Amino acid sequence: MESHHYLICGITISFPWEMAMFPVSSKVPDVYVKLGQALPPAEKNVKFKGPYCLAAPHHVFFHLENIARFSVLNGTEITVEILGEQDIETLNIFLLNSCLGVLLTQRNKLVLHAAALERNGRIVAFSGGAGCGKSTLSGLLLKSGARILTDNIATIEIQERTGARVFPSFPFIHLWHSAIEKVELEARKTQKLRPNLNKYALSIEDQFCAEPSPLHTLCILSPWNKSELHCEEINGIERITYLSHASFRLKITRGMEMDRQHFQHMSALSQTIKLVKLSYPHDWNLNEQLVTFVNGNLFESLTESSAL
C-alpha cells in the first residue's frame, strides 16, 4: 500500500492516504498510521475508562460509534478501523487531535492544549477552557502579522541548556465560518472539516513557523464579564495548577501511568517560562483592543500586573 510521510510536531508520520496542506518529510517514519482492526488493551491492564476511551500503559483505545476505532500503541503506531462509509476529513479530525496528543505523550513529550504564535522573535502559547476563544484569537493575531506554530496541540521539549522548545504542528487553524467572516480571513484557502459541520481548516502556509522555537510565555485565557482587559503573572504553586489545567487529556495520561513523567515535565517547564493569566471580555467590539494589548504586553514585555 502506498504511504505518505509528513513532518508533524517534530516527528515523521507515515499515513496510508495523502494529507492536504501538510509539510512532506523525506525521513524514515517515527510513527505509522495504518488501516486494520483496532484492538483495545486487555481488561486487566486498563487504568482509565472514559465514554469513548480505554487507557492502559503504552496503549490507548478510542471508539467513536459509527465513525471509527483507533488504537494508539507504544508511541509508534496508530491503527484505524473505519466503521461504515467515512470520509478522510472526519477521520483526520480525531486522528490529529486526541490520537496525536496521546501518541506524543507516549513518546514522553509534554503536550499542552494550546496554540503557539510568534511575533518579534518571541513565542507565546495560549491555553484555556472550551470556548475561551483560543483559535479566534489566533486568527486575529495572524491578521495583525503574527506567525503560528500550532493551533491546538503544543508539543514541548525541555532541555537543560536551551530551555523549553515548542514544535510546529500543521500549517492551518480550525475556525467556525462565522469567526472566519468576523476576523475577515475569507480570502484564505479553506477546507471543510466535516460535510455536516460549518467549521473549516484555514490555510496559513505563508505565516507558518516551521522550525522548533524557544517558548517564552504561556498565557492562560480567562473570559470574564468585566469590560476591561487584565493580565497578571502567575507565581508559586499556582503555576503547577495552571499547567495541569493546560495539559492535554490529563486523565488519559494518568491511565497510561505517566503521571510521574508528566509532573517532571511540568515542573521543568514551570522553571523555564513566564506564565500569565489574561482576563478579557467576550466582545467582538473589543477585539482590536485585545490584539493591541496582547501584541504590546505579551509579544513585547509584561510588568507584574497590567490592565487596560
Short mmCIF file of C-alpha atoms in Angstrom, two decimals:
data_model
loop_
_atom_site.label_atom_id
_atom_site.label_comp_id
_atom_site.label_asym_id
_atom_site.label_seq_id
_atom_site.Cartn_x
_atom_site.Cartn_y
_atom_site.Cartn_z
CA MET A 1 0.00 0.00 0.00
CA GLU A 2 1.23 3.48 -0.89
CA SER A 3 2.31 5.61 2.07
CA HIS A 4 2.80 9.34 2.54
CA HIS A 5 5.25 10.83 5.04
CA TYR A 6 4.72 14.15 6.82
CA LEU A 7 6.57 16.12 9.49
CA ILE A 8 4.20 16.85 12.40
CA CYS A 9 5.17 18.03 15.90
CA GLY A 10 8.82 17.14 15.36
CA ILE A 11 8.28 13.55 14.19
CA THR A 12 7.80 11.92 10.78
CA ILE A 13 4.44 10.15 10.47
CA SER A 14 3.53 7.73 7.68
CA PHE A 15 -0.11 7.83 6.53
CA PRO A 16 -1.93 5.46 4.16
CA TRP A 17 -3.58 8.47 2.48
CA GLU A 18 -2.50 11.92 1.35
CA MET A 19 -2.83 14.86 3.73
CA ALA A 20 -3.52 18.22 2.11
CA MET A 21 -1.55 21.25 3.37
CA PHE A 22 0.95 19.15 5.40
CA PRO A 23 4.76 19.51 5.22
CA VAL A 24 6.23 16.46 3.47
CA SER A 25 9.10 14.59 5.16
CA SER A 26 11.84 12.55 3.46
CA LYS A 27 12.96 10.92 6.73
CA VAL A 28 12.32 7.37 7.91
CA PRO A 29 8.97 7.42 9.76
CA ASP A 30 8.92 7.50 13.55
CA VAL A 31 5.22 6.62 13.57
CA TYR A 32 2.98 4.59 11.27
CA VAL A 33 -0.75 5.15 10.77
CA LYS A 34 -2.29 2.02 9.29
CA LEU A 35 -5.71 0.66 8.43
CA GLY A 36 -6.79 -2.55 10.16
CA GLN A 37 -8.51 -3.96 13.21
CA ALA A 38 -8.09 -1.62 16.18
CA LEU A 39 -7.95 -3.71 19.33
CA PRO A 40 -8.49 -2.45 22.90
CA PRO A 41 -5.98 -3.16 25.70
CA ALA A 42 -6.52 -6.23 27.86
CA GLU A 43 -9.15 -5.54 30.53
CA LYS A 44 -6.71 -6.30 33.36
CA ASN A 45 -4.37 -3.55 32.12
CA VAL A 46 -6.98 -0.79 31.79
CA LYS A 47 -6.40 2.07 34.26
CA PHE A 48 -8.88 4.61 32.88
CA LYS A 49 -12.31 4.21 31.29
CA GLY A 50 -13.99 7.15 29.61
CA PRO A 51 -17.16 7.47 27.49
CA TYR A 52 -15.24 6.50 24.34
CA CYS A 53 -11.77 5.71 25.65
CA LEU A 54 -9.78 2.98 27.40
CA ALA A 55 -6.29 3.81 28.62
CA ALA A 56 -3.58 1.40 29.76
CA PRO A 57 0.21 1.66 29.95
CA HIS A 58 1.55 2.07 26.38
CA HIS A 59 -1.91 1.53 24.86
CA VAL A 60 -4.95 3.79 24.38
CA PHE A 61 -8.12 2.80 22.54
CA PHE A 62 -10.83 5.14 21.20
CA HIS A 63 -14.23 4.02 19.92
CA LEU A 64 -16.34 6.59 18.09
CA GLU A 65 -19.66 4.91 17.33
CA ASN A 66 -20.43 4.66 13.61
CA ILE A 67 -17.21 6.51 12.75
CA ALA A 68 -14.04 4.56 13.65
CA ARG A 69 -11.98 2.78 16.27
CA PHE A 70 -8.41 3.90 16.96
CA SER A 71 -5.63 2.02 18.75
CA VAL A 72 -2.60 4.10 19.78
CA LEU A 73 0.29 1.86 20.78
CA ASN A 74 3.77 2.46 22.23
CA GLY A 75 4.14 5.90 20.70
CA THR A 76 4.95 4.29 17.34
CA GLU A 77 1.71 3.25 15.66
CA ILE A 78 -1.93 4.20 15.27
CA THR A 79 -4.34 1.62 13.85
CA VAL A 80 -7.54 2.98 12.33
CA GLU A 81 -10.57 0.74 11.87
CA ILE A 82 -13.18 2.57 9.81
CA LEU A 83 -16.82 1.90 10.68
CA GLY A 84 -19.15 2.42 7.73
CA GLU A 85 -18.70 5.00 4.99
CA GLN A 86 -16.49 7.73 6.45
CA ASP A 87 -14.62 10.49 4.68
CA ILE A 88 -10.93 11.05 5.40
CA GLU A 89 -11.60 14.56 6.74
CA THR A 90 -13.80 13.15 9.51
CA LEU A 91 -11.14 10.61 10.48
CA ASN A 92 -8.40 13.25 10.45
CA ILE A 93 -10.23 15.47 12.96
CA PHE A 94 -9.87 12.83 15.66
CA LEU A 95 -6.61 11.35 14.41
CA LEU A 96 -4.80 14.70 14.53
CA ASN A 97 -6.18 15.72 17.91
CA SER A 98 -6.83 13.05 20.52
CA CYS A 99 -4.80 10.28 18.85
CA LEU A 100 -1.83 12.51 18.08
CA GLY A 101 -1.80 14.06 21.56
CA VAL A 102 -1.86 10.62 23.20
CA LEU A 103 0.87 9.30 20.91
CA LEU A 104 3.15 12.24 21.71
CA THR A 105 2.54 11.68 25.41
CA GLN A 106 3.51 8.03 24.96
CA ARG A 107 6.75 9.31 23.41
CA ASN A 108 7.41 11.14 26.70
CA LYS A 109 6.68 14.62 25.36
CA LEU A 110 4.88 17.32 27.30
CA VAL A 111 1.68 18.07 25.37
CA LEU A 112 -0.40 21.17 26.12
CA HIS A 113 -3.83 22.02 24.78
CA ALA A 114 -2.60 25.33 23.43
CA ALA A 115 -1.95 27.47 20.38
CA ALA A 116 1.55 28.89 19.91
CA LEU A 117 2.35 32.00 17.87
CA GLU A 118 5.47 34.02 17.04
CA ARG A 119 5.97 37.76 16.76
CA ASN A 120 9.13 39.83 17.03
CA GLY A 121 11.12 36.62 17.59
CA ARG A 122 9.13 35.71 20.72
CA ILE A 123 6.91 32.61 21.05
CA VAL A 124 3.77 32.87 23.19
CA ALA A 125 1.38 29.95 23.76
CA PHE A 126 -2.30 30.47 24.57
CA SER A 127 -4.41 27.97 26.51
CA GLY A 128 -7.79 27.94 28.22
CA GLY A 129 -11.04 26.07 28.69
CA ALA A 130 -13.54 25.17 25.98
CA GLY A 131 -14.96 28.26 24.31
CA CYS A 132 -12.21 30.58 25.60
CA GLY A 133 -11.60 31.92 22.07
CA LYS A 134 -8.13 30.45 21.58
CA SER A 135 -8.45 29.77 17.84
CA THR A 136 -10.30 33.04 17.21
CA LEU A 137 -7.51 34.95 18.96
CA SER A 138 -5.00 33.07 16.82
CA GLY A 139 -6.86 34.26 13.72
CA LEU A 140 -6.86 37.85 14.96
CA LEU A 141 -3.14 37.73 15.76
CA LEU A 142 -2.36 36.20 12.35
CA LYS A 143 -4.22 39.05 10.69
CA SER A 144 -2.11 41.52 12.69
CA GLY A 145 1.12 39.94 11.40
CA ALA A 146 1.97 37.11 13.80
CA ARG A 147 3.06 33.65 12.65
CA ILE A 148 1.74 30.38 14.06
CA LEU A 149 3.43 27.14 15.11
CA THR A 150 0.35 25.25 16.26
CA ASP A 151 -3.35 25.86 16.69
CA ASN A 152 -4.33 23.20 19.21
CA ILE A 153 -1.58 20.77 20.25
CA ALA A 154 1.63 22.30 21.61
CA THR A 155 4.40 19.71 21.87
CA ILE A 156 7.02 20.90 24.35
CA GLU A 157 10.55 19.65 24.86
CA ILE A 158 12.57 20.93 27.83
CA GLN A 159 16.36 20.76 27.74
CA GLU A 160 18.74 21.96 30.42
CA ARG A 161 20.80 24.17 28.12
CA THR A 162 18.19 25.51 25.71
CA GLY A 163 15.09 25.63 27.93
CA ALA A 164 11.63 24.89 26.52
CA ARG A 165 11.03 24.48 22.80
CA VAL A 166 7.67 24.16 21.07
CA PHE A 167 7.36 22.13 17.87
CA PRO A 168 5.24 23.18 14.88
CA SER A 169 2.23 21.02 14.08
CA PHE A 170 0.32 21.84 10.86
CA PRO A 171 0.06 24.97 8.65
CA PHE A 172 -3.62 25.64 9.27
CA ILE A 173 -6.02 26.60 12.04
CA HIS A 174 -9.59 25.46 12.70
CA LEU A 175 -12.28 28.16 12.77
CA TRP A 176 -16.05 28.29 12.57
CA HIS A 177 -17.29 30.00 9.41
CA SER A 178 -18.78 32.86 11.44
CA ALA A 179 -15.37 33.53 13.03
CA ILE A 180 -13.65 33.48 9.61
CA GLU A 181 -16.08 36.17 8.46
CA LYS A 182 -15.67 38.31 11.58
CA VAL A 183 -11.88 38.07 11.52
CA GLU A 184 -12.07 38.83 7.76
CA LEU A 185 -9.99 35.87 6.60
CA GLU A 186 -12.37 34.72 3.82
CA ALA A 187 -9.69 35.16 1.13
CA ARG A 188 -7.60 32.30 2.53
CA LYS A 189 -7.81 28.72 1.28
CA THR A 190 -10.23 26.67 3.38
CA GLN A 191 -11.24 23.03 3.65
CA LYS A 192 -14.42 21.94 5.42
CA LEU A 193 -13.64 19.65 8.35
CA ARG A 194 -16.78 17.55 8.00
CA PRO A 195 -19.67 17.67 5.49
CA ASN A 196 -22.25 18.44 8.21
CA LEU A 197 -20.03 20.79 10.26
CA ASN A 198 -19.68 24.50 9.50
CA LYS A 199 -16.07 24.54 10.68
CA TYR A 200 -13.04 24.84 8.42
CA ALA A 201 -9.30 24.25 8.24
CA LEU A 202 -7.88 27.60 7.23
CA SER A 203 -4.54 27.52 5.38
CA ILE A 204 -1.80 29.72 6.91
CA GLU A 205 1.21 28.34 4.99
CA ASP A 206 2.58 31.85 4.38
CA GLN A 207 2.51 32.58 8.14
CA PHE A 208 3.56 29.16 9.41
CA CYS A 209 6.62 28.99 11.64
CA ALA A 210 8.05 25.62 10.58
CA GLU A 211 11.04 25.38 12.95
CA PRO A 212 11.04 24.38 16.65
CA SER A 213 11.38 27.57 18.66
CA PRO A 214 12.01 28.62 22.29
CA LEU A 215 8.81 29.12 24.27
CA HIS A 216 8.86 32.39 26.21
CA THR A 217 5.36 32.71 27.71
CA LEU A 218 2.27 30.61 28.32
CA CYS A 219 -0.87 32.74 28.58
CA ILE A 220 -4.00 31.31 30.21
CA LEU A 221 -7.08 32.82 28.58
CA SER A 222 -9.88 33.56 31.03
CA PRO A 223 -13.01 35.32 29.66
CA TRP A 224 -14.94 37.36 32.20
CA ASN A 225 -17.95 39.71 32.43
CA LYS A 226 -15.98 42.90 33.01
CA SER A 227 -15.29 45.35 30.17
CA GLU A 228 -11.55 45.77 30.76
CA LEU A 229 -8.55 43.61 29.94
CA HIS A 230 -6.30 42.47 32.77
CA CYS A 231 -3.07 40.48 32.68
CA GLU A 232 -1.11 39.21 35.67
CA GLU A 233 1.83 36.92 36.19
CA ILE A 234 1.19 33.59 37.94
CA ASN A 235 3.67 32.64 40.65
CA GLY A 236 4.25 29.96 43.26
CA ILE A 237 2.43 26.64 43.46
CA GLU A 238 -0.38 28.05 41.30
CA ARG A 239 1.93 27.65 38.31
CA ILE A 240 1.70 23.84 38.50
CA THR A 241 -2.09 24.05 38.91
CA TYR A 242 -2.49 26.14 35.77
CA LEU A 243 -0.06 23.94 33.83
CA SER A 244 -2.12 20.91 34.86
CA HIS A 245 -5.27 22.58 33.52
CA ALA A 246 -3.47 23.34 30.26
CA SER A 247 -2.25 19.75 29.89
CA PHE A 248 -3.65 17.59 27.12
CA ARG A 249 -6.08 14.85 28.26
CA LEU A 250 -4.66 14.53 31.79
CA LYS A 251 -6.96 11.66 32.78
CA ILE A 252 -5.70 9.60 29.85
CA THR A 253 -2.11 10.44 30.80
CA ARG A 254 -2.81 9.07 34.27
CA GLY A 255 -4.42 5.99 32.72
CA MET A 256 -1.17 5.36 30.85
CA GLU A 257 0.61 5.61 34.22
CA MET A 258 2.73 8.52 33.03
CA ASP A 259 1.88 10.82 35.95
CA ARG A 260 5.44 10.97 37.23
CA GLN A 261 6.97 11.86 33.86
CA HIS A 262 4.25 14.42 33.23
CA PHE A 263 4.78 16.10 36.60
CA GLN A 264 8.53 16.24 35.97
CA HIS A 265 7.90 17.91 32.61
CA MET A 266 5.51 20.46 34.17
CA SER A 267 7.97 21.25 36.97
CA ALA A 268 10.78 21.80 34.47
CA LEU A 269 8.55 23.97 32.27
CA SER A 270 7.42 26.00 35.26
CA GLN A 271 11.04 26.96 35.95
CA THR A 272 11.69 27.90 32.34
CA ILE A 273 8.85 30.09 31.04
CA LYS A 274 6.78 33.09 32.04
CA LEU A 275 3.21 32.13 32.97
CA VAL A 276 0.42 34.71 32.86
CA LYS A 277 -3.35 34.89 33.08
CA LEU A 278 -5.25 37.17 30.69
CA SER A 279 -8.80 38.10 31.68
CA TYR A 280 -10.82 39.67 28.89
CA PRO A 281 -14.44 40.26 27.79
CA HIS A 282 -16.11 38.10 25.13
CA ASP A 283 -17.00 41.11 22.99
CA TRP A 284 -16.20 41.34 19.27
CA ASN A 285 -16.27 45.15 19.53
CA LEU A 286 -13.16 44.99 21.75
CA ASN A 287 -11.11 42.68 19.52
CA GLU A 288 -8.89 45.48 18.24
CA GLN A 289 -8.06 46.45 21.83
CA LEU A 290 -7.39 42.80 22.69
CA VAL A 291 -4.93 42.34 19.82
CA THR A 292 -3.18 45.63 20.64
CA PHE A 293 -2.91 44.60 24.28
CA VAL A 294 -1.53 41.13 23.50
CA ASN A 295 0.98 42.45 20.97
CA GLY A 296 2.15 45.22 23.28
CA ASN A 297 2.34 43.22 26.51
CA LEU A 298 2.96 39.56 25.69
CA PHE A 299 4.97 39.79 22.49
CA GLU A 300 6.97 42.70 23.88
CA SER A 301 7.24 42.82 27.68
CA LEU A 302 4.98 42.42 30.71
CA THR A 303 5.05 44.21 34.01
CA GLU A 304 3.89 42.32 37.10
CA SER A 305 0.29 43.40 36.60
CA SER A 306 -1.25 45.49 33.85
CA ALA A 307 -4.74 46.50 32.83
CA LEU A 308 -6.44 48.43 30.07
#
